[in-house]
Coordinates of C-alpha atoms in Angstrom, one line a residue:
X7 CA 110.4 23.1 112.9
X8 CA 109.6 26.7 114.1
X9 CA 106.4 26.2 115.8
X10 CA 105.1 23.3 118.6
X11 CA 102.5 20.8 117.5
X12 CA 99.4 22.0 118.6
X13 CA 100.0 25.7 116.9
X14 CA 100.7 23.9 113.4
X15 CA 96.9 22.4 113.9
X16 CA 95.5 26.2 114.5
X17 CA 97.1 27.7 111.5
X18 CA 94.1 27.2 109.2
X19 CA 92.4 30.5 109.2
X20 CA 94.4 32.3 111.9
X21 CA 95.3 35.6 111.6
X22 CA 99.1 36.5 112.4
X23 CA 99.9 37.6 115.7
X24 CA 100.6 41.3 116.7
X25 CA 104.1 41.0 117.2
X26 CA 105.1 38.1 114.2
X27 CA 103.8 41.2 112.1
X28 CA 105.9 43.5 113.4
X29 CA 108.6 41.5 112.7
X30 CA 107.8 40.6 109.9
X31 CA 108.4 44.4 108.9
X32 CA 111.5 44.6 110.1
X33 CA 112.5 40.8 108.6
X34 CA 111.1 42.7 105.3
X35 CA 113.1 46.2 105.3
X36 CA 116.1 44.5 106.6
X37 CA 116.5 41.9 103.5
X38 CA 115.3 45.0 100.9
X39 CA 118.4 46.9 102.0
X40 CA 120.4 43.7 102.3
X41 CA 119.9 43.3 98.4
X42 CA 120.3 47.2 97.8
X43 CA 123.5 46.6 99.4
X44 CA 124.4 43.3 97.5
X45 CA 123.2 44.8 94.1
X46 CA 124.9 47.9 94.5
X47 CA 128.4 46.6 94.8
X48 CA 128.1 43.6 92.8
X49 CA 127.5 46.5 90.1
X50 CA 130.3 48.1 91.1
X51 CA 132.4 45.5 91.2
X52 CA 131.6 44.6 87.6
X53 CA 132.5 47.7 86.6
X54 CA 135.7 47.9 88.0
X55 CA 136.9 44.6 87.2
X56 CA 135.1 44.2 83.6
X57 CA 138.8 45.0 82.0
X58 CA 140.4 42.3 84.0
X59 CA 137.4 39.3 83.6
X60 CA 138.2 36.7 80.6
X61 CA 135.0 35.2 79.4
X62 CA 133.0 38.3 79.2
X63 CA 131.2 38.9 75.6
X64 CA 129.3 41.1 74.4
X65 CA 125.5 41.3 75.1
X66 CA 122.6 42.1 73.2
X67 CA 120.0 42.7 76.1
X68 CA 121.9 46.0 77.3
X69 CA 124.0 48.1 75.2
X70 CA 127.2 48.1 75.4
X71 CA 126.8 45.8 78.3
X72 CA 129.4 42.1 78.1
X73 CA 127.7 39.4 79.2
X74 CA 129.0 36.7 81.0
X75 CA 129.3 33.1 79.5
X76 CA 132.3 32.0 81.6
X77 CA 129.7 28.4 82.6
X78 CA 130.5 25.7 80.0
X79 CA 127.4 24.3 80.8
X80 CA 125.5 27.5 80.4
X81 CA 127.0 28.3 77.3
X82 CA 126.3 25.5 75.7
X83 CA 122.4 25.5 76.6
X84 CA 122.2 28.8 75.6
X85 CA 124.1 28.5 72.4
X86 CA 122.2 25.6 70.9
X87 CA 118.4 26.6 72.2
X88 CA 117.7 27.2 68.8
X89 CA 118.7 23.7 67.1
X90 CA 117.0 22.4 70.6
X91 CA 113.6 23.7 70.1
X92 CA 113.6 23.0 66.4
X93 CA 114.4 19.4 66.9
X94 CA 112.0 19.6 70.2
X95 CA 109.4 20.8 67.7
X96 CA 109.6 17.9 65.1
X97 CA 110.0 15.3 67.7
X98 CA 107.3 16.2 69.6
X99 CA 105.1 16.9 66.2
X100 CA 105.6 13.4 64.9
X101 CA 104.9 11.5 68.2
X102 CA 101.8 12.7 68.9
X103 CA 100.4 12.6 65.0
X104 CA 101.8 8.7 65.5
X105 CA 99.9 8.2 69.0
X106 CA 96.5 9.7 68.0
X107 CA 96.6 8.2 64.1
X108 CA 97.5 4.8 65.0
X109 CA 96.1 4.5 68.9
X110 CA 99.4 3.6 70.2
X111 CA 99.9 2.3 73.7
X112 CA 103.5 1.3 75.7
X113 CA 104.9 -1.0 72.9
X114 CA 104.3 0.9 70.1
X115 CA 105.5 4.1 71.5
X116 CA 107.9 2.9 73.2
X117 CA 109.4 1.9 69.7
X118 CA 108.3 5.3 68.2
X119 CA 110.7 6.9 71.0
X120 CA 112.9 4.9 70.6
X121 CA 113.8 5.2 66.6
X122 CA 113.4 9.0 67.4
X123 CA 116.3 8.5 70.2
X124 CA 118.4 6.8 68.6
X125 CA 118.4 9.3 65.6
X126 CA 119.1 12.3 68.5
X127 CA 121.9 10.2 69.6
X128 CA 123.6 9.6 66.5
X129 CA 124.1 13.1 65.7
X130 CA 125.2 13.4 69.5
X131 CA 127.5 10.7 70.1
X132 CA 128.0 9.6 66.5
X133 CA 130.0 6.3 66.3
X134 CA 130.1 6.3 70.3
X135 CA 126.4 5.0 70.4
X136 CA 127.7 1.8 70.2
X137 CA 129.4 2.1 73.5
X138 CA 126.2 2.8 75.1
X139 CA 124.1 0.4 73.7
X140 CA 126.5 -2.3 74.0
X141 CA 126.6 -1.9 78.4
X142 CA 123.1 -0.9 78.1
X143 CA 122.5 -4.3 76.5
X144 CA 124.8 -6.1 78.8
X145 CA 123.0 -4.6 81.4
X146 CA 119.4 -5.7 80.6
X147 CA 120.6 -9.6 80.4
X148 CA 122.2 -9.1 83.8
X149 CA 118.8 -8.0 85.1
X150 CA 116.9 -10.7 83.4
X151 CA 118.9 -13.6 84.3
X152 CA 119.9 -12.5 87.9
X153 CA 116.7 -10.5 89.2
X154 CA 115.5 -13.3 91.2
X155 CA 118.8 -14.2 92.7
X156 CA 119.3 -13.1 96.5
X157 CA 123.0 -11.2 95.4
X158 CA 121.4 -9.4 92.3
X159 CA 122.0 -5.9 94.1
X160 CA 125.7 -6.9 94.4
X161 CA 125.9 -7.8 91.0
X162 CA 123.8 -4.3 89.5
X163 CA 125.6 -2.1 91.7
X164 CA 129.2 -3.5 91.1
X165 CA 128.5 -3.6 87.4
X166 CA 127.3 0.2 87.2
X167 CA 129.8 1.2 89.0
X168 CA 132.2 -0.3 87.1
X169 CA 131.3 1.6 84.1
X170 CA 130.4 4.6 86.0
X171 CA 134.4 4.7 87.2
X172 CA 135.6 3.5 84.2
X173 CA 134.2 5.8 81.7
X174 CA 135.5 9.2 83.2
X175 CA 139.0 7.4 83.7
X176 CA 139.4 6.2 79.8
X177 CA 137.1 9.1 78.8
X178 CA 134.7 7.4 76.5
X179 CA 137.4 4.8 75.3
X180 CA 138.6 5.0 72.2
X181 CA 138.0 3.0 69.2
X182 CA 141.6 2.0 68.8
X183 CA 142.1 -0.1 72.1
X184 CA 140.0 -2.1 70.3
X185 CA 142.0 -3.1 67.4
X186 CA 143.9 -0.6 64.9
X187 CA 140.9 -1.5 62.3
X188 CA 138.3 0.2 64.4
X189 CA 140.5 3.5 65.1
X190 CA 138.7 5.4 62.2
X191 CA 135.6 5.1 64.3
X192 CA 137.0 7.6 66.2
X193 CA 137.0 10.3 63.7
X194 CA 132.9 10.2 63.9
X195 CA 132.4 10.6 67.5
X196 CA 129.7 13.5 67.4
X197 CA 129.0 16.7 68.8
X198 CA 128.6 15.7 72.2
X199 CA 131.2 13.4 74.6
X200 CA 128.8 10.1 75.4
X201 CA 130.2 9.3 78.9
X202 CA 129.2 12.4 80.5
X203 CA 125.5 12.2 79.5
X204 CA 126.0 8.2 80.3
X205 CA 125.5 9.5 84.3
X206 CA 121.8 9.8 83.4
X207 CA 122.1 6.3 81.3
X208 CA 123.3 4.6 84.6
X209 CA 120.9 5.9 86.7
X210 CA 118.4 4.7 85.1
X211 CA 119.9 0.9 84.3
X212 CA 120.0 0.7 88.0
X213 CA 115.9 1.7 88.0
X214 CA 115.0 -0.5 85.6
X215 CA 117.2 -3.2 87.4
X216 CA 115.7 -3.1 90.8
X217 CA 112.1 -2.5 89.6
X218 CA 111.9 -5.3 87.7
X219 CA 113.8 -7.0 90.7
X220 CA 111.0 -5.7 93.4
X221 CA 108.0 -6.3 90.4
X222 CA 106.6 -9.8 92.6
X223 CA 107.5 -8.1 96.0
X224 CA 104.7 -7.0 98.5
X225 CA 105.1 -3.4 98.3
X226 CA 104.7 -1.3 102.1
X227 CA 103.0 1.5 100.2
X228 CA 99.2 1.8 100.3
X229 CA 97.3 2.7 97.1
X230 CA 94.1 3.0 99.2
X231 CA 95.4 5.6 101.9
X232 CA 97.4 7.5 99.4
X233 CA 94.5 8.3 97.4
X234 CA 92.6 9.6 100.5
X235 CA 95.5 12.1 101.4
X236 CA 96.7 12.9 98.1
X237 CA 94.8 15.8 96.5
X238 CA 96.2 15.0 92.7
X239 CA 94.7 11.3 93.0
X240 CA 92.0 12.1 95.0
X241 CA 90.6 14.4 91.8
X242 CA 90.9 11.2 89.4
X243 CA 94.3 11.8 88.5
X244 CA 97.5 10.2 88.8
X245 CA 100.0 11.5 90.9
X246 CA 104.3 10.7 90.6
X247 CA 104.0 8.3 93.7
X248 CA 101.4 6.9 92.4
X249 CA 102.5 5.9 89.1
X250 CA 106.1 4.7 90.5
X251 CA 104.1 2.4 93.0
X252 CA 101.8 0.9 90.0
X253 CA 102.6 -2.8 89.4
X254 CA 103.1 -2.9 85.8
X255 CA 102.4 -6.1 83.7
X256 CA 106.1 -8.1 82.8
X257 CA 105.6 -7.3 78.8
X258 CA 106.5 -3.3 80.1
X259 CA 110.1 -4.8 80.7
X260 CA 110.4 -5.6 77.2
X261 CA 114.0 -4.9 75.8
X262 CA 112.3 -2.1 73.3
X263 CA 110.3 -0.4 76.5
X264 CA 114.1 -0.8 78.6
X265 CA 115.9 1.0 75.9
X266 CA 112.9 3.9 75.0
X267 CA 113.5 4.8 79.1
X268 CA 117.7 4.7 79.1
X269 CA 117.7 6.6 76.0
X270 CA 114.1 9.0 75.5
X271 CA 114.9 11.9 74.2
X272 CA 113.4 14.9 75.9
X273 CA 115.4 13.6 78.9
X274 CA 118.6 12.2 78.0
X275 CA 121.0 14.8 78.0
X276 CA 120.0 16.4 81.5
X277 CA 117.5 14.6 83.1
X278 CA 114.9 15.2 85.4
X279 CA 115.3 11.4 86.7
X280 CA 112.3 9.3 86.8
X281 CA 112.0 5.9 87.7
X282 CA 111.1 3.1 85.3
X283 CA 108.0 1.8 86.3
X284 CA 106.7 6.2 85.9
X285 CA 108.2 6.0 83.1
X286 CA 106.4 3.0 81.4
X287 CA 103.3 3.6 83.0
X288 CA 103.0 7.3 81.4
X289 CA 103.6 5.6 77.3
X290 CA 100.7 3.7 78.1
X291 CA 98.5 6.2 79.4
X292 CA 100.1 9.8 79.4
X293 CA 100.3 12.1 82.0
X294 CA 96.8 13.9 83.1
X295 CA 98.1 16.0 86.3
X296 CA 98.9 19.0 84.2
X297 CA 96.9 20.7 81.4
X298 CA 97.2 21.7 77.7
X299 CA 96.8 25.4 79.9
X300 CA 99.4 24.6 82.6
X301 CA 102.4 22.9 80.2
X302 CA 101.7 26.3 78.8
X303 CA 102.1 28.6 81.2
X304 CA 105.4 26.4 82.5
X305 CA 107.0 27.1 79.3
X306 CA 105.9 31.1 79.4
X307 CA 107.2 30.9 82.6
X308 CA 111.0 29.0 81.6
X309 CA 110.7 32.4 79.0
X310 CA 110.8 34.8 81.8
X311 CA 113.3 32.9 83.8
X312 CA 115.8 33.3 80.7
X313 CA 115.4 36.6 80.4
X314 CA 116.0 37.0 84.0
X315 CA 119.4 35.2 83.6
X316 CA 120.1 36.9 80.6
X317 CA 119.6 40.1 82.8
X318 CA 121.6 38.5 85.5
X319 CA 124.9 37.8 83.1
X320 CA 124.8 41.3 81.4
X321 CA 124.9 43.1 85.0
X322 CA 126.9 40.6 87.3
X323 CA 129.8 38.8 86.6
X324 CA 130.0 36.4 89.7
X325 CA 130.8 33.3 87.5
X326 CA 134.0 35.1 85.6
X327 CA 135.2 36.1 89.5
X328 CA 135.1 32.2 90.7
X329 CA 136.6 31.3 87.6
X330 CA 139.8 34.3 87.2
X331 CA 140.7 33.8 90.7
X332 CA 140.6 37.4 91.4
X333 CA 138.6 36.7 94.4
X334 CA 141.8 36.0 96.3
X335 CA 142.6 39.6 96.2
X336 CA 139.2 41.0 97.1
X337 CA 137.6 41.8 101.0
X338 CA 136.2 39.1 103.1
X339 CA 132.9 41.1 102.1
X340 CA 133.3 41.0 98.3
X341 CA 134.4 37.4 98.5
X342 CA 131.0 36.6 100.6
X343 CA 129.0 38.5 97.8
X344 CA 131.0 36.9 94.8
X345 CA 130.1 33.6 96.5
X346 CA 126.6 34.2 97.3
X347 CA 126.4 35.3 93.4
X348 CA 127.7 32.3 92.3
X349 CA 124.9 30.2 94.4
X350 CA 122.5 31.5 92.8
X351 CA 123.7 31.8 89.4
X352 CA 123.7 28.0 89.8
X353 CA 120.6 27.7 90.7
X354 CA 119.0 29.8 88.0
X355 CA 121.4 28.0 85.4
X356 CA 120.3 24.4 86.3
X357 CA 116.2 25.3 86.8
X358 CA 116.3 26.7 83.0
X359 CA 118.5 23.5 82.0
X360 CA 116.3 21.3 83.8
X361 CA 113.2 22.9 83.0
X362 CA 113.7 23.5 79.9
X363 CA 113.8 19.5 78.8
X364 CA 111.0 18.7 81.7
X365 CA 108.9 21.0 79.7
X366 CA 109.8 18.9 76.2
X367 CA 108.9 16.0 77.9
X368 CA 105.7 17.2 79.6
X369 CA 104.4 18.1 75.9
X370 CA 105.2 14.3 74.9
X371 CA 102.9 12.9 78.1
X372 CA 105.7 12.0 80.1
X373 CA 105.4 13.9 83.8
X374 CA 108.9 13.9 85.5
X375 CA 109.7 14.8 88.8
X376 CA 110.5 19.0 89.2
X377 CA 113.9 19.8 89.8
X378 CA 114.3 23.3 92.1
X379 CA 110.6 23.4 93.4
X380 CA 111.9 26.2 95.9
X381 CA 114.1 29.5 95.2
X382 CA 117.5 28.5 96.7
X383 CA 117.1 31.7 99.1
X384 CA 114.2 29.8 100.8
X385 CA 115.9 26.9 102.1
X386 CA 116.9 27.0 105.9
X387 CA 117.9 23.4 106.4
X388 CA 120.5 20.7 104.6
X389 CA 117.9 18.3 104.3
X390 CA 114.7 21.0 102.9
X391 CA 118.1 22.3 100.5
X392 CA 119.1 19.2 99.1
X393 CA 115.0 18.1 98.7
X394 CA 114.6 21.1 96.7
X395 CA 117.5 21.5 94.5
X396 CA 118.1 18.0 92.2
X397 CA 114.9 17.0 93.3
X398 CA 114.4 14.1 91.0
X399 CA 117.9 12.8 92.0
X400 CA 116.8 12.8 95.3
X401 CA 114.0 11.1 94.8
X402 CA 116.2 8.9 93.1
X403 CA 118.6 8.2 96.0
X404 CA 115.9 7.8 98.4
X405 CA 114.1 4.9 96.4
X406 CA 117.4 2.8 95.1
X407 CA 120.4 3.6 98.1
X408 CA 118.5 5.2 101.3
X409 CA 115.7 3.1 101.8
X410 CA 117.3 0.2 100.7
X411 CA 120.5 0.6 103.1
X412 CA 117.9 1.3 106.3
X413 CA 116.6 4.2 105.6
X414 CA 115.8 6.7 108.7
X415 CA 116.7 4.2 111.2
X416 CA 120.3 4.4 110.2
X417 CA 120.2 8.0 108.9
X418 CA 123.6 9.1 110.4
X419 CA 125.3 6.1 108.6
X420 CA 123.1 6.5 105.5
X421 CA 124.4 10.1 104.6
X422 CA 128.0 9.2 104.2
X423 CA 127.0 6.5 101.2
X424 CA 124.7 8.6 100.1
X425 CA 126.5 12.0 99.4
X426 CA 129.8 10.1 98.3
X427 CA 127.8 8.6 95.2
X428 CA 126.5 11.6 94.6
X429 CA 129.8 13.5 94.3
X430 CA 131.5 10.0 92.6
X431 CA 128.3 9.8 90.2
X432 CA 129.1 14.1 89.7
X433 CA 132.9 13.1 88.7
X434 CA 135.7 11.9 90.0
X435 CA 137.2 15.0 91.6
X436 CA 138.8 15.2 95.1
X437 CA 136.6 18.6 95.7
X438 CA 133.5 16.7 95.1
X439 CA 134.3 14.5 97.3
X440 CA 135.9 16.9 99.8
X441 CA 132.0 18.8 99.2
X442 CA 130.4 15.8 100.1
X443 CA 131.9 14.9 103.4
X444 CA 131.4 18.2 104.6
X445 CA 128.2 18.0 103.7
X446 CA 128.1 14.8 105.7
X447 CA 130.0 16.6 109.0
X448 CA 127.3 19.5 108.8
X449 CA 123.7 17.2 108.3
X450 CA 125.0 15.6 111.9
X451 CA 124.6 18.5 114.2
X452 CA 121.2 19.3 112.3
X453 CA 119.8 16.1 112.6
X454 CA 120.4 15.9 116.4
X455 CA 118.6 19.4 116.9
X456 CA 115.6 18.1 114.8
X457 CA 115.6 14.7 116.8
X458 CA 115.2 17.2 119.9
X459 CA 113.1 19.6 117.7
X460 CA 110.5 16.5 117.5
X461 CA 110.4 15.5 121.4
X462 CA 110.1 19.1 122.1
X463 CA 106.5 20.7 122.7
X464 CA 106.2 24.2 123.6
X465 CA 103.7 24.7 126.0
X466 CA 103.4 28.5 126.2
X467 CA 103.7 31.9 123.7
X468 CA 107.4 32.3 125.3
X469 CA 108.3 28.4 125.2
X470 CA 107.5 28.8 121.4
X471 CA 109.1 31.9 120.8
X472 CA 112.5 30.6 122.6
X473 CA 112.0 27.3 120.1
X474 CA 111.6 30.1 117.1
X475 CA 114.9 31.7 118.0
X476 CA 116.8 28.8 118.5
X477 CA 115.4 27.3 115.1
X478 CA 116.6 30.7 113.5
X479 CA 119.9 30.5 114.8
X480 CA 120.0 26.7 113.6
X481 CA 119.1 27.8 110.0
X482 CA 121.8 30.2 110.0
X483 CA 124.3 28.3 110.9
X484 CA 122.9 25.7 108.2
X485 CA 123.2 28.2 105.7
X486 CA 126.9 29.4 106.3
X487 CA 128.1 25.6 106.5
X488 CA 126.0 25.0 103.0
X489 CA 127.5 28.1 101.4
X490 CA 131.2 26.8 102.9
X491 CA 130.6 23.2 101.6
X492 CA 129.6 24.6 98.3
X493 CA 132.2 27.2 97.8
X494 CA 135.0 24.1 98.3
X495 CA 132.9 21.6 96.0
X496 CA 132.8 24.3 93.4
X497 CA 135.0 27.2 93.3
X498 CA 137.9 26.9 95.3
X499 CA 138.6 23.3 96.1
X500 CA 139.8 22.2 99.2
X501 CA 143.3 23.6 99.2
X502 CA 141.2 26.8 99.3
X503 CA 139.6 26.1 102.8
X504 CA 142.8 27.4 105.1
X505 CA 142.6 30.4 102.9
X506 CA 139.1 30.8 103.4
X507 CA 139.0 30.5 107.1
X508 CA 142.5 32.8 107.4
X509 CA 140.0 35.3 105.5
X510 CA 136.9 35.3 107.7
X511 CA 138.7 34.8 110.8
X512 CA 141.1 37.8 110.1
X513 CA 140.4 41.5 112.0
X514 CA 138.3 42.5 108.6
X515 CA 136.6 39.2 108.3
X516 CA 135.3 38.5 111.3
X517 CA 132.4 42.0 111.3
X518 CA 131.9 40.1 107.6
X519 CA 131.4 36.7 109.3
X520 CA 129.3 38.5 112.3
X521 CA 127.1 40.3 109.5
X522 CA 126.5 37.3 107.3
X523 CA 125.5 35.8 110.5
X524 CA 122.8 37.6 111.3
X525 CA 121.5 38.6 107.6
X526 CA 120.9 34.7 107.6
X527 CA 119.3 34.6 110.8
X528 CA 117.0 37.4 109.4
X529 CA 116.5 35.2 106.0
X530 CA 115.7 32.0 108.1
X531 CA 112.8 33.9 110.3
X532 CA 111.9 35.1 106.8
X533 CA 111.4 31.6 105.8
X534 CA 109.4 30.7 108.6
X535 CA 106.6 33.5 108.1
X536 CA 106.3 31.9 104.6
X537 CA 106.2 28.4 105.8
X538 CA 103.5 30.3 108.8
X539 CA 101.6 31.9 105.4
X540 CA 101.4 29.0 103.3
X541 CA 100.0 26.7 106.5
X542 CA 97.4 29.9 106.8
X543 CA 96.3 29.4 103.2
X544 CA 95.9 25.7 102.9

């Protein structure tokens, strides 16, 4: 966005201009003391509040450092990585002894998986797998008989939703509602409540659905002009796109195949997403993009991005803040730094979670889409943010709701459907909601500058360097509005947002707001000499 047409074609092998390198020096010194700054205080602000924190226990990395395991979700990852990789380790074991001894190919291993699955599940849900086989079943004979019928989307959607609704309302249901001789049922419901991994389960019902719904359809995509431009499939390999766009045979939508997707193990509880027709192409023949060398390195990799959280929750306490509420006693300036924390504890937290089962499921041939491909602090736009953060869910949203619905020619429509599933599919929770309508309100004034952005040519050094500093200014405006939208979706709720703006807008918020302002500006340009550097290299 930060540079006209005919510059982007000159990139490869151009050296960087005289002054983009000297400001890149400044771009660089400014964010070092930035950080210093941030790191400093967060420290301090540890410290001082440490007594006051619930949540905090203590750690083994520093001594007589607490560490901070205020994040349910966080907690429980990290509290059950042992039983995790021990089960990861027999499950994987066992499937690949059975795939080389016996030559297996999608129907075998599909049932393999699947009898591994359903033991997982059983210890997770317990009693409670019944639940989820009986609407996954329901939902595999609504596909069949109605697939070629011209209302089958009405019918798919209206009956995921359903459930989708229904289950956080009645909470997983109880046994009892259905007669006082089921209730004891109820006593063996597992380790782990079935209706909030079930968000995965529908997500998936609704792939399968519309795959096998589009299977005789001419698909738009070309094979033959993909593998020209791809660099994966041009090397003989398979790439994700690739494998989604296949045209599997019908025997792939067998009932045993259906049920090995909703349910396979490595991905259930978290995800990443993958479509069906990936899914089932990869049990046939596994995935070949990555090797035995790279799988490797990605899991020494999830290693040091542990201990980097680990290090993260014994020195900074940003999670206990948001969840105490003392932030509504601190500066503007601590509450910008408690926030900015939190951001990116997030995003560390959900690339180990995410990685962590991708990885599982990389080892057992099955390639799914990479969740958090960029660092949260390199991300200058809503769209390039929400690309880059649940990646697979985008992905996702983009194949079953955007495209379908119009796609780019009815973008500004598009957005409001999309983003309210998203925070409905989350949980049903006004913030969420509140999160994604913002959202919504900010992606408008962005995607009219990038519609100007694109009939826009800069036809001289000071036309481009106007479009640079305009783009800049864009990104930081992004970047406040995404840090507002997320602070409401997840820490203070929308009742917060007249406190928040009463804060910044005050006589020692607004220097705050004025500094946050331009240290963004300075991130975005940041962003653009890596964009400029990686164009360079390629």
């Amino acid at each position: 966005m930060g540079t006209s047409a005919a510059n982007k074609e000159n990139f490869k092998g151009s050296r960087i201009e005289p002054w983009k390198q000297k400001e890149l020096y400044f771009l660089v010194t400014y964010a070092f003391v930035f950080y210093v700054i941030i790191i400093r205080r967060s420290l301090q602000l540890s410290h001082d509040y440490g007594k006051q924190l619930f949540g905090l226990r203590p750690g083994w990395l520093i001594p007589r450092q607490l560490n901070d395991v205020t994040d349910a979700q966080w907690r429980n990852l990290r509290g059950n990585i042992p039983v995790l990789t021990v089960v990861f380790g027999i499950f994987t074991l066992l499937a690949n002894l059975m795939r080389a001894f016996f030559n297996l190919k999608v129907g075998g291993m599909s049932i393999i998986w699947l009898l591994f699955s359903l033991t997982y599940l059983s210890y997770l849900h317990g009693a409670c797998i019944i639940f989820v086989l009986s609407i996954a079943t329901v939902n595999f004979l609504l596909v069949k008989i109605f697939a070629q019928k011209k209302y089958f989307p009405l019918v798919i959607w209206s009956y995921n939703s359903f459930f989708l609704v229904c289950n956080r309302i009645y909470e997983g249901y109880s046994f009892s509602i259905f007669g006082q001789q089921w209730a004891f049922l109820d006593n063996f419901r597992g380790t782990f409540r079935w209706h909030i991994c079930f968000n995965f389960v529908v997500l998936r019902m609704i792939s399968f659905g519309f795959d096998y719904h589009w299977r005789d359809q001419d698909s738009h995509f070309d094979m033959e002009k993909h593998c020209k431009r791809c660099h994966i499939c041009k090397s003989g390999k398979s790439c994700y796109q690739a494998l989604q766009e296949s045209r599997p045979q019908n025997d792939k939508f067998a009932y045993t195949t259906y049920l090995c997707y909703l349910l396979y193990a490595p991905l259930y509880i978290a995800g990443p997403i993958l479509s069906f027709k990936a899914f089932a192409s990869q049990l046939e023949v596994t995935q070949n993009t990555h090797s035995v060398k790279n799988v490797a390195l990605y899991g020494f990799r999830w290693l040091f991005s542990l201990l980097l959280m680990e290090l993260m929750t014994h020195l900074f306490y940003y999670n206990s803040f948001a969840n105490s509420g003392l932030w509504k006693h601190m500066s503007p300036m601590d509450i910008f730094i408690i926030g900015y924390g939190v951001l990116n504890f997030m995003w560390l937290k959900f690339l180990l979670i995410w990685r962590f089962f991708r990885f599982w499921s990389l080892i057992n041939g099955i390639e799914a889409p990479e969740n958090m491909p960029k660092c949260i602090n390199n991300c200058h736009s809503l769209e390039d943010f929400w690309k880059n953060w649940h990646a697979s869910f985008n992905k996702w949203l983009v194949r079953y709701i955007y495209i379908p619905l119009g796609g780019s020619q009815k973008k500004l429509l598009n957005v409001w459907v999309v983003f309210t599933f998203v925070a409905i599919w989350h949980d049903l929770e006004w913030k969420l909601l509140s999160w994604a309508w913002l959202t919504c309100l900010f992606f408008i004034p962005e995607l009219a500058l990038k519609s100007a952005a694109n009939a826009f040519q800069a036809e001289s050094s000071f036309g481009e360097f106007i479009f640079r500093e305009i783009n800049a200014v864009a990104g930081a405006i992004t970047i406040t509005s995404l840090m507002v939208a997320n602070l409401v979706g997840f820490v203070i709720g929308p009742k917060g947002i007249n406190w928040l703006l009463d804060s910044f807008l005050s006589k020692e918020g607004l220097p705050v707001l004025g500094a946050m302002f331009i240290t963004f500006y300075v991130g975005t340009k940041l962003m653009f000499h890596i964009e400029e550097a990686r164009k360079r290299s390629c």
